């Protein structure tokens, strides 16, 4: 089951269309939206579609423009940053191997939690300004210990995860104006989140998983408290 309440109806409709598009068959949903659909922790407002293969940007742009209202934000080799209708869509070649098989749920090709977690670690290492990356990491720790993501990081990016580990503790550059809307009735204070992340850094094997029978109230939306 996917938590469709984490995206707008327009996003879901567009995602369904993109997943059915033959020209996008090698692209899979990653990032915060993939995570939100799988675990239902927060609202998400953009689509990140990644492939491990090169692709022709101009050919893809022509194809998508023939089917959707497309506005270009930026085009680079193997990179398309677009607005399709009112939805922000990033289409990229991320040429690092998937660490677990891509799974398909309700027609959506989704990266695994391990792959999403290691990509979140990499994003925090490269750009530690997005508070949503730290929020996502907080919830990812409920599914696998940090040690799991560190091991996957080494395999996926063929490098030491040490710097990525340290970057989890650097919060001074975070954009605190970024809004994060949580849907789960769990601890939501920034202090509690940073405590968990710090504990994970100090003891990467610590298990933060919670009992499976603790389900949140349906459609319970909460803002992010600092």
CSV table of C-alpha atoms in Angstrom, one decimal:
chain,number,residue,atom,x,y,z
A,1,UNK,CA,0.0,0.0,0.0
A,2,UNK,CA,1.2,3.5,-0.8
A,3,UNK,CA,0.4,6.6,1.3
A,4,UNK,CA,-1.1,8.6,-1.5
A,5,UNK,CA,-2.2,11.3,1.0
A,6,UNK,CA,1.4,12.5,1.0
A,7,UNK,CA,1.1,13.9,-2.5
A,8,UNK,CA,-1.5,16.0,-4.3
A,9,UNK,CA,-4.0,14.4,-6.7
A,10,UNK,CA,-2.3,16.2,-9.5
A,11,UNK,CA,1.1,14.8,-8.5
A,12,UNK,CA,-0.3,11.3,-8.3
A,13,UNK,CA,-2.0,11.6,-11.7
A,14,UNK,CA,1.2,12.9,-13.3
A,15,UNK,CA,3.3,10.2,-11.6
A,16,UNK,CA,1.0,7.5,-13.0
A,17,UNK,CA,1.4,8.9,-16.5
A,18,UNK,CA,5.2,9.1,-16.3
A,19,UNK,CA,5.4,5.6,-14.9
A,20,UNK,CA,3.4,4.3,-17.9
A,21,UNK,CA,5.6,6.2,-20.4
A,22,UNK,CA,7.7,3.8,-22.4
A,23,UNK,CA,10.5,6.4,-22.8
A,24,UNK,CA,10.8,6.6,-19.0
A,25,UNK,CA,10.8,2.9,-18.3
A,26,UNK,CA,14.4,3.0,-17.0
A,27,UNK,CA,13.6,5.8,-14.6
A,28,UNK,CA,12.6,5.1,-11.0
A,29,UNK,CA,11.1,7.3,-8.3
A,30,UNK,CA,13.6,8.2,-5.6
A,31,UNK,CA,14.0,10.8,-2.9
A,32,UNK,CA,11.5,12.2,-0.4
A,33,UNK,CA,8.4,11.5,-2.5
A,34,UNK,CA,9.3,7.8,-2.9
A,35,UNK,CA,10.0,7.7,0.9
A,36,UNK,CA,6.7,9.5,1.7
A,37,UNK,CA,4.7,7.1,-0.5
A,38,UNK,CA,6.2,4.1,1.2
A,39,UNK,CA,6.2,5.1,4.9
A,40,UNK,CA,3.7,8.0,5.0
A,41,UNK,CA,5.7,10.4,7.2
A,42,UNK,CA,5.3,13.8,5.4
A,43,UNK,CA,3.9,15.7,2.6
A,44,UNK,CA,6.0,15.9,-0.5
A,45,UNK,CA,5.8,18.2,-3.5
A,46,UNK,CA,8.2,17.1,-6.2
A,47,UNK,CA,9.1,14.1,-8.3
A,48,UNK,CA,12.7,12.8,-8.6
A,49,UNK,CA,13.1,10.2,-11.4
A,50,UNK,CA,16.6,8.6,-11.6
A,51,UNK,CA,18.1,6.2,-14.0
A,52,UNK,CA,21.5,4.5,-13.9
A,53,UNK,CA,21.9,5.0,-17.7
A,54,UNK,CA,22.7,8.0,-19.9
A,55,UNK,CA,19.9,9.5,-21.8
A,56,UNK,CA,19.4,12.1,-24.6
A,57,UNK,CA,18.1,15.3,-22.9
A,58,UNK,CA,16.8,17.0,-26.1
A,59,UNK,CA,15.0,13.9,-27.2
A,60,UNK,CA,13.4,13.4,-23.8
A,61,UNK,CA,12.4,17.1,-23.7
A,62,UNK,CA,10.8,16.9,-27.1
A,63,UNK,CA,8.9,13.8,-26.1
A,64,UNK,CA,7.7,15.2,-22.7
A,65,UNK,CA,6.7,18.5,-24.3
A,66,UNK,CA,4.5,16.7,-26.8
A,67,UNK,CA,2.5,15.1,-23.9
A,68,UNK,CA,2.6,17.6,-21.0
A,69,UNK,CA,2.9,21.4,-20.3
A,70,UNK,CA,6.6,21.6,-19.7
A,71,UNK,CA,8.6,24.6,-18.3
A,72,UNK,CA,12.4,24.3,-18.3
A,73,UNK,CA,14.2,25.2,-15.1
A,74,UNK,CA,17.6,23.8,-16.2
A,75,UNK,CA,19.0,21.4,-18.7
A,76,UNK,CA,22.4,19.8,-18.5
A,77,UNK,CA,24.0,16.6,-19.7
A,78,UNK,CA,21.9,13.7,-18.3
A,79,UNK,CA,19.9,16.2,-16.2
A,80,UNK,CA,16.5,17.8,-16.7
A,81,UNK,CA,15.0,20.1,-14.1
A,82,UNK,CA,11.4,20.8,-15.1
A,83,UNK,CA,8.0,22.0,-14.1
A,84,UNK,CA,5.3,19.8,-15.6
A,85,UNK,CA,2.1,21.6,-14.9
A,86,UNK,CA,2.4,22.7,-11.3
A,87,UNK,CA,4.7,19.8,-10.3
A,88,UNK,CA,8.4,20.1,-10.0
A,89,UNK,CA,10.0,17.1,-11.8
A,90,UNK,CA,13.8,16.3,-11.8
A,91,UNK,CA,14.9,13.7,-14.3
A,92,UNK,CA,18.5,12.6,-13.9
A,93,UNK,CA,21.0,9.9,-14.8
A,94,UNK,CA,22.5,8.9,-11.4
A,95,UNK,CA,25.0,6.4,-12.6
A,96,UNK,CA,25.5,4.4,-9.4
A,97,UNK,CA,24.2,0.9,-9.0
A,98,UNK,CA,21.0,0.1,-7.2
A,99,UNK,CA,21.9,-1.7,-4.0
A,100,UNK,CA,18.5,-3.6,-3.9
A,101,UNK,CA,16.0,-4.4,-6.6
A,102,UNK,CA,13.6,-1.7,-7.6
A,103,UNK,CA,10.1,-2.6,-6.4
A,104,UNK,CA,6.9,-1.8,-8.2
A,105,UNK,CA,3.9,-0.8,-6.1
A,106,UNK,CA,0.6,0.3,-7.6
A,107,UNK,CA,2.4,0.9,-10.9
A,108,UNK,CA,5.1,3.0,-9.4
A,109,UNK,CA,8.8,1.9,-9.6
A,110,UNK,CA,10.4,2.7,-6.3
A,111,UNK,CA,13.9,2.7,-5.0
A,112,UNK,CA,14.4,0.7,-1.9
A,113,UNK,CA,14.6,2.2,1.6
A,114,UNK,CA,18.3,1.3,1.7
A,115,UNK,CA,19.0,3.1,-1.6
A,116,UNK,CA,16.9,6.1,-0.6
A,117,UNK,CA,18.7,6.3,2.8
A,118,UNK,CA,22.2,6.2,1.2
A,119,UNK,CA,21.1,8.9,-1.3
A,120,UNK,CA,19.9,11.0,1.5
A,121,UNK,CA,23.2,10.6,3.3
A,122,UNK,CA,25.0,11.7,0.1
A,123,UNK,CA,22.6,14.7,-0.3
A,124,UNK,CA,23.4,15.8,3.2
A,125,UNK,CA,27.1,15.4,2.6
A,126,UNK,CA,26.9,17.5,-0.6
A,127,UNK,CA,24.4,20.1,0.5
A,128,UNK,CA,23.5,20.2,4.2
A,129,UNK,CA,21.0,23.0,3.9
A,130,UNK,CA,17.7,21.1,3.4
A,131,UNK,CA,15.9,20.3,6.6
A,132,UNK,CA,13.7,17.8,4.9
A,133,UNK,CA,16.8,15.6,4.3
A,134,UNK,CA,17.5,15.4,8.0
A,135,UNK,CA,13.8,14.8,8.7
A,136,UNK,CA,13.8,12.0,6.2
A,137,UNK,CA,16.9,10.5,7.8
A,138,UNK,CA,15.3,10.6,11.2
A,139,UNK,CA,12.4,8.4,9.9
A,140,UNK,CA,14.7,6.2,7.8
A,141,UNK,CA,16.5,5.3,11.1
A,142,UNK,CA,13.2,3.6,12.2
A,143,UNK,CA,13.6,1.1,9.4
A,144,UNK,CA,17.3,0.4,9.4
A,145,UNK,CA,20.2,1.2,11.7
A,146,UNK,CA,22.6,3.9,10.4
A,147,UNK,CA,25.2,1.2,10.0
A,148,UNK,CA,23.1,-0.4,7.3
A,149,UNK,CA,23.1,2.9,5.3
A,150,UNK,CA,26.8,3.5,5.9
A,151,UNK,CA,27.6,0.0,4.5
A,152,UNK,CA,25.4,0.6,1.5
A,153,UNK,CA,27.0,4.0,1.0
A,154,UNK,CA,30.4,2.4,0.7
A,155,UNK,CA,29.1,-0.1,-1.9
A,156,UNK,CA,27.1,2.4,-3.9
A,157,UNK,CA,29.5,5.3,-4.1
A,158,UNK,CA,32.7,3.2,-3.8
A,159,UNK,CA,34.1,5.5,-1.1
A,160,UNK,CA,34.4,6.0,2.7
A,161,UNK,CA,31.2,7.0,4.4
A,162,UNK,CA,33.1,8.8,7.1
A,163,UNK,CA,32.5,12.4,5.8
A,164,UNK,CA,28.9,11.6,5.2
A,165,UNK,CA,28.6,10.4,8.8
A,166,UNK,CA,30.1,13.6,10.2
A,167,UNK,CA,27.9,15.8,8.0
A,168,UNK,CA,24.9,14.4,9.9
A,169,UNK,CA,26.0,16.5,12.9
A,170,UNK,CA,26.5,19.8,11.0
A,171,UNK,CA,23.2,21.7,11.3
A,172,UNK,CA,24.3,25.4,11.2
A,173,UNK,CA,23.7,25.8,7.4
A,174,UNK,CA,20.2,24.3,7.5
A,175,UNK,CA,17.5,26.5,6.0
A,176,UNK,CA,15.1,26.8,9.0
A,177,UNK,CA,12.5,28.6,6.8
A,178,UNK,CA,11.8,25.4,4.8
A,179,UNK,CA,8.4,24.0,5.7
A,180,UNK,CA,8.0,20.3,6.5
A,181,UNK,CA,4.5,19.0,7.1
A,182,UNK,CA,4.5,15.7,9.0
A,183,UNK,CA,1.6,13.2,8.8
A,184,UNK,CA,2.6,10.8,11.6
A,185,UNK,CA,1.8,11.3,15.2
A,186,UNK,CA,5.4,10.8,16.3
A,187,UNK,CA,7.9,13.0,18.0
A,188,UNK,CA,8.2,16.1,15.8
A,189,UNK,CA,10.5,18.5,17.7
A,190,UNK,CA,13.7,19.4,16.0
A,191,UNK,CA,15.6,18.8,19.3
A,192,UNK,CA,14.3,15.2,19.5
A,193,UNK,CA,15.2,14.6,15.8
A,194,UNK,CA,18.8,15.9,16.3
A,195,UNK,CA,19.1,13.8,19.5
A,196,UNK,CA,18.3,10.6,17.5
A,197,UNK,CA,20.6,11.5,14.7
A,198,UNK,CA,23.5,12.2,17.1
A,199,UNK,CA,22.8,8.9,18.9
A,200,UNK,CA,22.9,7.1,15.6
A,201,UNK,CA,26.2,8.7,14.7
A,202,UNK,CA,27.7,7.8,18.0
A,203,UNK,CA,26.3,4.2,17.8
A,204,UNK,CA,25.6,3.4,14.2
A,205,UNK,CA,24.3,-0.1,15.0
A,206,UNK,CA,21.6,1.2,17.4
A,207,UNK,CA,18.1,0.0,16.4
A,208,UNK,CA,15.4,2.7,16.5
A,209,UNK,CA,12.6,0.6,15.1
A,210,UNK,CA,9.2,0.8,16.8
A,211,UNK,CA,6.5,-1.8,17.4
A,212,UNK,CA,4.6,-2.5,14.2
A,213,UNK,CA,1.2,-2.1,15.9
A,214,UNK,CA,1.6,1.6,16.6
A,215,UNK,CA,-0.4,3.0,13.7
A,216,UNK,CA,-1.0,6.8,13.4
A,217,UNK,CA,-4.6,8.2,13.3
A,218,UNK,CA,-5.8,8.3,9.6
A,219,UNK,CA,-5.1,11.5,7.8
A,220,UNK,CA,-3.5,13.1,10.8
A,221,UNK,CA,-1.5,16.0,9.6
A,222,UNK,CA,0.9,18.0,11.8
A,223,UNK,CA,3.3,20.8,11.2
A,224,UNK,CA,7.0,20.5,12.0
A,225,UNK,CA,7.7,21.9,15.4
A,226,UNK,CA,11.1,23.3,16.2
